[in-house]
XYZ file of C-alpha atoms in Angstrom:
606
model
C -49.306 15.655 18.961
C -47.586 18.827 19.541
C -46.482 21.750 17.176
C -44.842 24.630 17.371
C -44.357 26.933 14.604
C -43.356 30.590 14.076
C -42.349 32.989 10.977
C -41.045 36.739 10.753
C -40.775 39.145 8.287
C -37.442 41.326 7.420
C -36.301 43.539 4.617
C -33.801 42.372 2.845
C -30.944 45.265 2.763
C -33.170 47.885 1.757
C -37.034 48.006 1.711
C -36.979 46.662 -2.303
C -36.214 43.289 -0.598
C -37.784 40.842 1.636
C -36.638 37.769 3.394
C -39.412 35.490 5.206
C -38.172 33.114 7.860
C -40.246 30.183 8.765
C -39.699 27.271 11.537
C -41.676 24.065 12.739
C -41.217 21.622 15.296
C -43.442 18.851 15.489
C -43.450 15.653 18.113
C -46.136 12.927 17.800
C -46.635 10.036 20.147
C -47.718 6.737 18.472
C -51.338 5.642 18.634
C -52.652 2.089 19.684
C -55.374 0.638 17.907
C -55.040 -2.868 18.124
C -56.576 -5.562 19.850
C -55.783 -8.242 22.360
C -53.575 -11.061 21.272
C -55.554 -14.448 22.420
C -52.627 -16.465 20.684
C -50.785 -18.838 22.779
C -47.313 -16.735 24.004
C -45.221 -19.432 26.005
C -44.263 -22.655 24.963
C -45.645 -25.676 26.986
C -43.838 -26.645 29.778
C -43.939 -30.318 30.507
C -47.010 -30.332 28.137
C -48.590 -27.878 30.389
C -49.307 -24.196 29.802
C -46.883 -21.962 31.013
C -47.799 -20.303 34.525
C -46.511 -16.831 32.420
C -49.504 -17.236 30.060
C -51.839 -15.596 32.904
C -49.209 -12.342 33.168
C -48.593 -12.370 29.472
C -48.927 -8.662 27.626
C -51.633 -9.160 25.066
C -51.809 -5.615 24.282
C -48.665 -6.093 22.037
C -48.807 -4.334 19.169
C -48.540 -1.168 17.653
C -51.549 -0.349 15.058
C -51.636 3.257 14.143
C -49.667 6.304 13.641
C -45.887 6.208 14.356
C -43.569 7.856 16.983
C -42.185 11.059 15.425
C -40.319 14.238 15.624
C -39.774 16.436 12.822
C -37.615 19.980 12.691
C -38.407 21.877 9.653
C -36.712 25.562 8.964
C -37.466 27.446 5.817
C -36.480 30.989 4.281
C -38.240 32.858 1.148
C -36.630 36.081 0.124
C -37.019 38.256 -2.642
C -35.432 41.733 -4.139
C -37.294 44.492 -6.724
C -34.051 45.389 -9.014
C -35.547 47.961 -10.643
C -36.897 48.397 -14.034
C -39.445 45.394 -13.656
C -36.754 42.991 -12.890
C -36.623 40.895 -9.747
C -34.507 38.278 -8.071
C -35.825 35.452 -5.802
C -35.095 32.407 -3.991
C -35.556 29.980 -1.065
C -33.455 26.908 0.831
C -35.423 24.755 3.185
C -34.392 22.030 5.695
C -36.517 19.021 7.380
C -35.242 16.484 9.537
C -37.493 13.823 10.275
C -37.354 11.040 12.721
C -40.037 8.393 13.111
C -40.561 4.748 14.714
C -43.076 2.414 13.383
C -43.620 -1.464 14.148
C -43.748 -4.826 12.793
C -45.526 -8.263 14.345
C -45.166 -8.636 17.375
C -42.443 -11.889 17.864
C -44.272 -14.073 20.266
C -42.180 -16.074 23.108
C -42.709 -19.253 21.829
C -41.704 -17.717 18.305
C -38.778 -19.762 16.269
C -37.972 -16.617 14.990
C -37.231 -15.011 18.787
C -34.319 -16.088 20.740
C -35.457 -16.871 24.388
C -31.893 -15.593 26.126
C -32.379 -11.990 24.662
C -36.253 -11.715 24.682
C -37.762 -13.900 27.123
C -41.094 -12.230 26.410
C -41.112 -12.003 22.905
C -40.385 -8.775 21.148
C -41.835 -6.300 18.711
C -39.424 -5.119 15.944
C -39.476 -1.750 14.899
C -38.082 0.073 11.804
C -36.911 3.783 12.576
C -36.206 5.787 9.688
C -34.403 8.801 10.173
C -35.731 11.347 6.451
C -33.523 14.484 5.389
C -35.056 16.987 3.062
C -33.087 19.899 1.421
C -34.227 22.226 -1.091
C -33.442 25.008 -2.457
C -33.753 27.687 -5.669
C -32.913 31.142 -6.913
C -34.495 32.806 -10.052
C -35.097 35.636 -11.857
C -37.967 37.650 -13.320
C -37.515 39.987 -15.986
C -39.043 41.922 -19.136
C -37.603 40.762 -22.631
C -39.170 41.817 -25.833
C -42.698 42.679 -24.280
C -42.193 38.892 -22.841
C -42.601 38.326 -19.441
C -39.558 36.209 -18.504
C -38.903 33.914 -15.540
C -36.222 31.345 -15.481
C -35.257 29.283 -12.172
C -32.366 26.901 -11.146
C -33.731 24.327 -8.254
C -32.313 21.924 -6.131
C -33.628 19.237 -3.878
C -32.600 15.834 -2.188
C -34.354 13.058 -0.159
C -32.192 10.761 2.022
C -34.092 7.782 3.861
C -31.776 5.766 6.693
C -33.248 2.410 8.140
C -32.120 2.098 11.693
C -33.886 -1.423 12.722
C -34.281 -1.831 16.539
C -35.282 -3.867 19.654
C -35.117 -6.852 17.246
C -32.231 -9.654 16.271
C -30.960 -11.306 13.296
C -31.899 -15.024 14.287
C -29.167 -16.683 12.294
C -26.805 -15.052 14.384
C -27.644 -16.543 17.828
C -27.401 -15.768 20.819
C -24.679 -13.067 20.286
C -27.027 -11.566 18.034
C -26.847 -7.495 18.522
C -30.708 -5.724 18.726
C -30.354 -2.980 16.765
C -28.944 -2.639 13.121
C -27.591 0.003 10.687
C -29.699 -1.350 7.552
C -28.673 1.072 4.603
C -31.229 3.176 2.995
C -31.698 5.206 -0.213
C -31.419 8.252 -1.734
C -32.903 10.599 -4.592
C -32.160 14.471 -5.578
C -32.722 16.386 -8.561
C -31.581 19.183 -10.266
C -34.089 21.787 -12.272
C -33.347 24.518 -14.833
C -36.769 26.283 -16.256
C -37.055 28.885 -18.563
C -40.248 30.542 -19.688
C -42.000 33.208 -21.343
C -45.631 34.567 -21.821
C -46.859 37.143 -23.985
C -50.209 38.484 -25.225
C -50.913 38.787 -28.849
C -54.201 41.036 -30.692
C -54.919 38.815 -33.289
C -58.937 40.121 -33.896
C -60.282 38.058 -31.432
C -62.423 39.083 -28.839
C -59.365 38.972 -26.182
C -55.603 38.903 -27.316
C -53.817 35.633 -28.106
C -52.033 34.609 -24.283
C -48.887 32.340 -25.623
C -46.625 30.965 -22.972
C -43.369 28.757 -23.777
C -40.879 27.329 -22.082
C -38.171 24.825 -21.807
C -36.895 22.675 -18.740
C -33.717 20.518 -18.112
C -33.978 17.790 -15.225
C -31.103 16.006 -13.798
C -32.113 13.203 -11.404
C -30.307 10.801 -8.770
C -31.026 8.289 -7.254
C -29.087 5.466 -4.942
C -28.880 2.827 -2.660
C -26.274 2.091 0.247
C -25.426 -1.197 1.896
C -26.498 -1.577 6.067
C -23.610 -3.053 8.250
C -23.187 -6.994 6.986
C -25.163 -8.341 10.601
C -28.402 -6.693 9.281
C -28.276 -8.975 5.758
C -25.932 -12.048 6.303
C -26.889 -15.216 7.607
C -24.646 -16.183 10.741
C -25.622 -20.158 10.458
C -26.747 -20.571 13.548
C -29.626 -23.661 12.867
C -32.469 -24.228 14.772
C -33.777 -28.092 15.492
C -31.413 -29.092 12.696
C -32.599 -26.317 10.161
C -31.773 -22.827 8.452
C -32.754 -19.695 10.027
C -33.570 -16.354 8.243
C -30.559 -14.218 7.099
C -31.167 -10.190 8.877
C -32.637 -8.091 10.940
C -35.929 -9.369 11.961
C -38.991 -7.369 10.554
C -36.517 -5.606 7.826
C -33.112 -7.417 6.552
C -30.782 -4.781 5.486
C -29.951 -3.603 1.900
C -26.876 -5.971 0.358
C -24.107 -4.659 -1.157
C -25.315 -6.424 -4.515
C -28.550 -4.310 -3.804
C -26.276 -1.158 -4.294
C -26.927 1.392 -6.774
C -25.895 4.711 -8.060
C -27.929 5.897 -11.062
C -28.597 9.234 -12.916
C -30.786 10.250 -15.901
C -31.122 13.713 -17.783
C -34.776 14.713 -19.419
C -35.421 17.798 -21.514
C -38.481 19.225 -22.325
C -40.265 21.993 -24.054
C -44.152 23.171 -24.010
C -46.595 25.641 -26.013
C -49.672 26.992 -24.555
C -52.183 28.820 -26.232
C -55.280 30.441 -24.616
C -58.017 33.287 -25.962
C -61.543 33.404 -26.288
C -62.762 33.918 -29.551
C -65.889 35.003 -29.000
C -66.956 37.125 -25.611
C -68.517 33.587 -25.253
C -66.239 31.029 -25.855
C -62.698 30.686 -24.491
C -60.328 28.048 -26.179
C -57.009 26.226 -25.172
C -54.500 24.295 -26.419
C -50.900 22.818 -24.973
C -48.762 20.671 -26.201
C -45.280 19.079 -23.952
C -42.615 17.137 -25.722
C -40.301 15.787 -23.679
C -37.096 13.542 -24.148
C -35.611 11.328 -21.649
C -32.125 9.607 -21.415
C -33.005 6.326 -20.532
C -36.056 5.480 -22.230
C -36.771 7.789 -25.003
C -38.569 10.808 -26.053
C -42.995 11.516 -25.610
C -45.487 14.208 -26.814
C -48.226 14.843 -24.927
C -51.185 17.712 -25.802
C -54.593 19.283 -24.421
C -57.434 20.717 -25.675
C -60.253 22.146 -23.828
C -62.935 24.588 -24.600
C -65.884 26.624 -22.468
C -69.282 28.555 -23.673
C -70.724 30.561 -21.870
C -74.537 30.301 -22.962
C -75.238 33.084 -20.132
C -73.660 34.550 -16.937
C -75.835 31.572 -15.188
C -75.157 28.762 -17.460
C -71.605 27.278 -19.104
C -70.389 24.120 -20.285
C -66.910 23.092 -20.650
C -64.640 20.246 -21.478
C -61.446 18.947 -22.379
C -59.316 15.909 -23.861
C -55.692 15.154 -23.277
C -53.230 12.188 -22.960
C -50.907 12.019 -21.029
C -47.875 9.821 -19.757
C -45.778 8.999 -17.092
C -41.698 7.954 -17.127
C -40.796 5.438 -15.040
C -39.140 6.553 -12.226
C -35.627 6.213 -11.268
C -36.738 3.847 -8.109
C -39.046 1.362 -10.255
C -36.103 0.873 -12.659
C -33.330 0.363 -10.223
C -34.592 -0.558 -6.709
C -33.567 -3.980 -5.464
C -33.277 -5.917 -2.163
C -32.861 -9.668 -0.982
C -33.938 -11.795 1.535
C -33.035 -15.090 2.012
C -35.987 -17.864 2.571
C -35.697 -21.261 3.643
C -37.795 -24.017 1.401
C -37.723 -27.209 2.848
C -34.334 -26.705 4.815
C -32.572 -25.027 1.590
C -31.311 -21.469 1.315
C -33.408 -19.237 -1.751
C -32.528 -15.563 -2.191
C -35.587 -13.616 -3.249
C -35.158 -10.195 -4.701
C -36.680 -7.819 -5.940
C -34.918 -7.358 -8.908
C -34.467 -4.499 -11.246
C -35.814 -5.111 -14.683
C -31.984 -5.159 -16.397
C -30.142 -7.871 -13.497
C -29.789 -11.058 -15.407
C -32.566 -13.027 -13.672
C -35.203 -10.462 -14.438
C -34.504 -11.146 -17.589
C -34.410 -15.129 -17.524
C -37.997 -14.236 -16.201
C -38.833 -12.463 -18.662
C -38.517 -8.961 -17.693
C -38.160 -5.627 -20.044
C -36.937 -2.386 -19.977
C -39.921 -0.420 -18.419
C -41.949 2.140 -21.098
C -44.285 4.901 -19.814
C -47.698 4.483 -18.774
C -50.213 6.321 -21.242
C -53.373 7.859 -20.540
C -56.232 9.563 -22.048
C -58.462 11.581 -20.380
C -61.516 13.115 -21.296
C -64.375 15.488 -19.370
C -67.145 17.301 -19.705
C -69.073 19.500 -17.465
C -71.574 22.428 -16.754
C -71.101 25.409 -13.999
C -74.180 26.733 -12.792
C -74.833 30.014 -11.126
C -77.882 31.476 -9.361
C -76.896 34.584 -7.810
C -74.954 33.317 -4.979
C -75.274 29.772 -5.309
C -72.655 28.467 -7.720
C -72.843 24.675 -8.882
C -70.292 22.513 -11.072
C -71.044 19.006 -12.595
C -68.453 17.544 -14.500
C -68.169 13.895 -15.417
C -64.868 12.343 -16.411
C -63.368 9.182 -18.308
C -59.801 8.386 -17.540
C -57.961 5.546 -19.522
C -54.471 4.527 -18.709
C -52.061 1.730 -20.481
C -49.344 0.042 -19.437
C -49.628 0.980 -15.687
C -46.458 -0.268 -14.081
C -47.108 -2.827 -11.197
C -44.843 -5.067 -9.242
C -45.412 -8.281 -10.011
C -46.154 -11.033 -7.790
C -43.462 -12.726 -6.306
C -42.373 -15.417 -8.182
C -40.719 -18.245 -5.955
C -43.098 -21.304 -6.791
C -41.239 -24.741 -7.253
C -41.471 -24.787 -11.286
C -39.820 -21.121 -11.482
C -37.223 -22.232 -9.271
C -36.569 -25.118 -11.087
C -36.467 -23.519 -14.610
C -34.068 -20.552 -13.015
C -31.396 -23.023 -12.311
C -32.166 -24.697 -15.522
C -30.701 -21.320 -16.715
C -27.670 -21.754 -14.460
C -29.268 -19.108 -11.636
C -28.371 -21.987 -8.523
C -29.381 -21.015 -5.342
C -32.058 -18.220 -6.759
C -35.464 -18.620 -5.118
C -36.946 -16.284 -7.683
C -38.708 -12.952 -6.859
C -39.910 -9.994 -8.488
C -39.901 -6.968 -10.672
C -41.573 -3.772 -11.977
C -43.165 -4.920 -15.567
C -45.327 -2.754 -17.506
C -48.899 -4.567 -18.834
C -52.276 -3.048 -16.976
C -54.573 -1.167 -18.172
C -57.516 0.806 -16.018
C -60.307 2.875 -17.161
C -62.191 5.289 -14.942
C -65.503 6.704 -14.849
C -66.690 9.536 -12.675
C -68.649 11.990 -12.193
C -67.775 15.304 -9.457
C -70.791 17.928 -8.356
C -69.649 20.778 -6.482
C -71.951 23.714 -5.165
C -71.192 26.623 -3.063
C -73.209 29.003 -1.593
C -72.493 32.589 0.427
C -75.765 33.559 2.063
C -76.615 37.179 2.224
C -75.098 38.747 5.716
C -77.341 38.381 8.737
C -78.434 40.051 12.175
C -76.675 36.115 13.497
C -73.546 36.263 11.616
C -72.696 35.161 8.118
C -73.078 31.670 6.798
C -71.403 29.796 3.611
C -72.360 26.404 2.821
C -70.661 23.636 0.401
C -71.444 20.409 -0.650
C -69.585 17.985 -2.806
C -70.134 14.808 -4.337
C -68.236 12.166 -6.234
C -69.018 8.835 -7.899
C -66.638 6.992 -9.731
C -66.159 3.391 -10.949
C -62.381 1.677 -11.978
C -62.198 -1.141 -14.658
C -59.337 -3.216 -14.945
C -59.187 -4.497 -18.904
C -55.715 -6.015 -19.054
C -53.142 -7.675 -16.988
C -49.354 -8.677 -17.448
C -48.129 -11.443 -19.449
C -44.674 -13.155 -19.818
C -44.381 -15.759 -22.738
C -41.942 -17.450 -21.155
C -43.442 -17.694 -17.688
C -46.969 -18.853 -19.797
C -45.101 -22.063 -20.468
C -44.763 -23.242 -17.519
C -47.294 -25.987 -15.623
C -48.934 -24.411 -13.594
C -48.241 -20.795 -15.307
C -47.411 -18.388 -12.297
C -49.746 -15.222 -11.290
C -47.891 -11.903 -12.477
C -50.706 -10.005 -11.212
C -53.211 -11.294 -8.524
C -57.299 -11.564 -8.031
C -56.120 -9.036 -4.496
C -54.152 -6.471 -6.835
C -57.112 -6.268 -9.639
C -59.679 -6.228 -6.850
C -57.872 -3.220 -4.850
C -57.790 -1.354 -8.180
C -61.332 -1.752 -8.665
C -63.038 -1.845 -5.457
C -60.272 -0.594 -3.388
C -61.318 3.046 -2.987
C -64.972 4.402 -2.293
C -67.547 4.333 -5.100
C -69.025 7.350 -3.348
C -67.613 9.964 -1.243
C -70.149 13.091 -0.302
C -68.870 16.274 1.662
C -71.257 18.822 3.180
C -69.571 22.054 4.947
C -70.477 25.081 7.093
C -69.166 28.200 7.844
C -69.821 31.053 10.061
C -68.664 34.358 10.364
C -69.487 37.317 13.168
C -67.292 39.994 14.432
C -64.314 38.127 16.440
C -65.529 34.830 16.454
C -66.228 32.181 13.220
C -66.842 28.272 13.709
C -67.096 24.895 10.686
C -68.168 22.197 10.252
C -67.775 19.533 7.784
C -69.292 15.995 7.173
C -67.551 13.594 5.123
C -69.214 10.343 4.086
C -66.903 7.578 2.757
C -68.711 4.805 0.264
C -68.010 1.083 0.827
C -64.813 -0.200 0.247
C -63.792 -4.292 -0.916
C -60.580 -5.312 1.048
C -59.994 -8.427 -1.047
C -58.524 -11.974 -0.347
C -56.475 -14.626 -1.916
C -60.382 -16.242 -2.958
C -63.937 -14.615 -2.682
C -64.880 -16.331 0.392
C -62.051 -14.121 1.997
C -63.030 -11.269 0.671
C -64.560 -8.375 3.340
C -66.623 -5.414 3.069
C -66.353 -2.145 4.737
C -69.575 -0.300 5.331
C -69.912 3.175 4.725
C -68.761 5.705 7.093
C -69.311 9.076 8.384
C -66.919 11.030 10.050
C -67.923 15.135 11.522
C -64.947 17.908 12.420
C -65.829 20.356 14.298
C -63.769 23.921 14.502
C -64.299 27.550 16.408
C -62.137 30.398 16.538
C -61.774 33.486 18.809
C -59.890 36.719 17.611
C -59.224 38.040 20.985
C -57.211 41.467 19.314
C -55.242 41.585 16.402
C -52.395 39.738 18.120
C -53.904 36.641 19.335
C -55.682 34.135 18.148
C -57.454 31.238 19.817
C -58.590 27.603 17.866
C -60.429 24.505 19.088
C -61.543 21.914 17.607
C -61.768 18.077 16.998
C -61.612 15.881 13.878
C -64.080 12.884 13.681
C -66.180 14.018 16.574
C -68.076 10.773 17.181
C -64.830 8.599 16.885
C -66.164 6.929 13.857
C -63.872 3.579 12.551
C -63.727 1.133 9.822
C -65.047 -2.167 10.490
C -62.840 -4.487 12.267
C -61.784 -7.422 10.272
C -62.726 -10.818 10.316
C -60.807 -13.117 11.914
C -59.909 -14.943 8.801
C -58.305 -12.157 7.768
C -56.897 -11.244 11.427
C -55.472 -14.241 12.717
C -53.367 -12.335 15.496
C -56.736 -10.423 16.195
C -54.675 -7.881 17.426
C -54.649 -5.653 14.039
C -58.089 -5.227 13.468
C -58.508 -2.524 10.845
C -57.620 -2.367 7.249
C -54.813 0.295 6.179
C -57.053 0.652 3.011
C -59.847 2.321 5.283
C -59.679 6.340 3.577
C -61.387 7.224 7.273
C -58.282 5.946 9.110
C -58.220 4.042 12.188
C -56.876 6.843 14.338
C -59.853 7.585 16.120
C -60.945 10.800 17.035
C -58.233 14.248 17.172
C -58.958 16.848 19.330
C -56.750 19.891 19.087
C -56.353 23.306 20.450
C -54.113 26.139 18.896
C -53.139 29.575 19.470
C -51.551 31.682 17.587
C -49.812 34.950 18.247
C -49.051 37.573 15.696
C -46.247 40.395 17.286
């Protein structure tokens, strides 16, 4: 990996503005981290092994981080009016450019094509990512209110190039790289808000902030060229091949979308302490949405202050979250073969016809309650926090399964959907509840003769319940009633992230020079399978950066330093769950499977 960044200052006409410009440019090689394919490659030649099997690459895939290069330019600015007033704004830019991979396509494959890759080939997607922001605003006095209102732009646009690949169906005129469409969201952001203090005979004055916000958000999909979806009919022994691009068939033009949604919504917050002791808070958000309907959400939380060593505090609030844009209205097909016969599978979006047939409805938003309650803890300069939590959330939205077994497809066409092979949708219907506990503690030793030393240490437990899945009625009737929600997607909920994680840190300080380190110690972790026997632990791991710095004047600046030290990794899969054995780890692993990252920066200030 290498970066390069700089900024500079300016004034900005006169010395009552400023204007901060800011660039990056970032290029990162991809990182191999699979194994060694022991699969047959080459097809039997006069029932005897191929004399290529010897020669064959079996270092063929990629498993780790992608190929990328990434240009990012930003610019902050800002100018003093006069009588308290001030205007401000930025824009930023980002273009980013990465290449990841699929399976590797063996020679022997059905799904290669011998004539264009006589050694098998690994597809690769290569998204091409455009960021733009931008907002101006003003901050003014109004009535003894401190006013600051904002308009704010900003749009994501996602391209799928697909190369060194082939759409099978196509033959041997098949091209090897495809235009597949991609997708696009922006928004648009108007906030106004106001604070101001009132003495109403507490022991501090009354803080009271308002405000209101309007949100305008798009959000789209565009078609690829028609060789990355269709199906060219080319058979194979007799049969159907897949329709598109190999690893990722293009977005259809029925897939197309172009969808917008306004939301409005205005908040209260109220803060004092009533006592020198105790400090109170409340907040409550309404909010009203265009496509789904209107939500009030609130907060209360409280903290006593026994004595300037010992508090307690704690809080309650629900909560919700809209369904996005993307979970209402994404779609894409494929189109699968089942016993010789063409199925599309989609993913549908809850309102297309067959969604419906299957029982979909318009999504609702997820709800959760949250509640905590802690203690801080102070002994000169140690300071301590404990604080234990309970998070419950309904109607999470999932994707269910995909839904292409024999009896769906038969009642589909039963409903006059011929040629649908089923697939899936967003649906509302599980519930979680968390419990954890976090314990924080800091501590600045006194300055020594050796330098001067800060330690942390933090620790988390925490514990996820699943207490409801997704139903359908109509899916419920049929023998044997599909899975909307798998044993693998309850399990990763559950057991997916670590029931432990503990963090210990140190710091040191002395004259020009200052060095860290910090241990991080990841629980174990269930990766789950289609039945328990599949099912595969990952052990506990440690991983240790290391960091040191040398001031060498006030200009320059030299770093070093190295991220998981002893080149810790997850534990390699089974090979039940690993067939190709050459993708070992688990994407599910929070340590990574990157390896060790050791870095050196410098960094000049003129």
């Amino acid at each position: 990996v290498s970066t390069v960044s700089g900024w500079v200052g300016l004034p900005l006409f006169t010395e009552a503005g400023f204007l901060t410009l800011s660039a990056e440019y970032k290029h990162q090689e991809h990182t191999e981290r699979g194994g060694y394919d022991t699969r047959q490659q080459y097809a039997f030649i006069n029932g005897a092994p191929s004399p290529k099997e010897a020669t064959a690459n079996r270092w063929n895939a990629w498993s780790g981080e992608p190929d990328m290069d990434q240009y990012t330019v930003m610019a902050n600015g800002g100018y003093d009016i006069g009588e308290g007033a001030e205007l401000y704004g930025w824009a930023g830019y980002q273009n980013r450019e990465a290449v990841s991979a699929g399976f590797f396509r063996r020679p022997l494959d059905d799904r290669n094509i011998s004539s264009i890759y006589p050694d098998g080939f690994l597809p690769q997607i290569n998204p091409t990512v455009t960021d733009y922001s931008g907002g101006f605003g003003s901050r003014f006095q109004l009535a003894d209110w401190d006013i600051d209102t904002s308009l704010v732009y900003g749009k994501n646009k996602m391209e799928f190039d697909i190369i060194n690949t082939l759409n099978r169906s196509i033959g041997p005129t098949s091209k090897k790289q495809f235009d597949a469409g991609g997708f696009e969201y922006s928004q648009v952001v108007y906030n106004l808000s106001g604070v101001k203090q009132y003495d109403v005979g507490f022991a501090t004055p009354l803080n009271v902030a308002t405000g209101v916000e309007w949100r305008r958000e798009f959000y789209s999909i565009f078609a690829g060229e028609p060789d990355s979806w269709r199906n060219g009919g080319v058979l194979l022994n007799g049969n159907p091949t897949p329709s598109g691009a190999q690893v990722f068939p293009g977005f259809r033009p029925a897939n197309a979308v172009d969808t917008d949604r306004d939301a409005v919504g205005i908040y209260l917050d109220l803060e004092t302490n009533i006592t020198d002791a105790l400090l109170v808070s409340a907040a409550v958000r309404a909010e009203d949405y265009s496509d789904f309907g209107d939500t009030v959400t609130g907060k209360l939380s409280a903290r006593y202050d026994f004595t300037d060593m010992f508090a307690i505090r704690g809080s309650v609030q629900n909560g919700f979250r809209a369904p996005s844009l993307q979970q209402q209205y994404f779609a894409t097909t494929s189109t699968n073969f089942i016993n010789g016969v063409p199925f599309e599978i989609t993913t549908f979006p809850v309102s297309d016809p067959v969604a419906v047939a299957l029982g979909a409805k318009p999504l609702t938003a997820e709800e959760s309650l949250n509640y905590s309650l802690g203690a801080v803890l102070r002994f000169g300069d140690l300071n301590v926090t404990i604080d234990g939590y309970r998070i419950d959330i309904d109607d999470r939205i999932v994707l269910s399964e995909n839904l292409t077994q024999a009896n769906v497809r038969a009642y589909l066409q039963g409903q006059g959907f011929v040629g649908v092979g089923g697939g899936r949708f967003f649906i509302n219907g599980v519930d979680t509840e968390t419990q954890g506990v976090d314990i924080v503690a800091n501590y600045a030793m006194p300055e020594t003769d050796f330098g001067k030393f800060g330690f942390t240490f933090g620790a988390n437990f925490s514990k996820t319940d699943v207490t409801r899945v997704p139903a359908i009625p109509v899916l419920a009737t049929l023998t044997p009633a599909p899975e909307l929600f798998s044993r693998v997607n309850v399990l990763t909920l559950e057991k997916g992230q670590p029931k432990d994680k503990f963090t210990f840190g140190v710091t040191w300080e002395m004259g020009d020079f200052s060095a860290g380190a910090r241990a991080i110690r990841y629980g174990e972790i269930l990766v789950p399978g289609t039945t328990a026997a599949l099912d595969f632990q990952m052990s506990p791991k440690t991983a240790l950066d290391l960091d040191a710095s040398w001031k060498m004047n006030d200009m320059v600046k030299f770093t070093v330093g190295a991220d998981n030290v002893f080149d810790e990794y997850p534990d390699a899969l089974t090979p039940s769950l690993n067939g190709t054995n050459n993708v070992p780890f688990s994407s599910t692993s929070p340590l990574g499977y990157s390896g060790r990252f050791v870095y050196a920066r410098v960094g000049v200030d003129f």
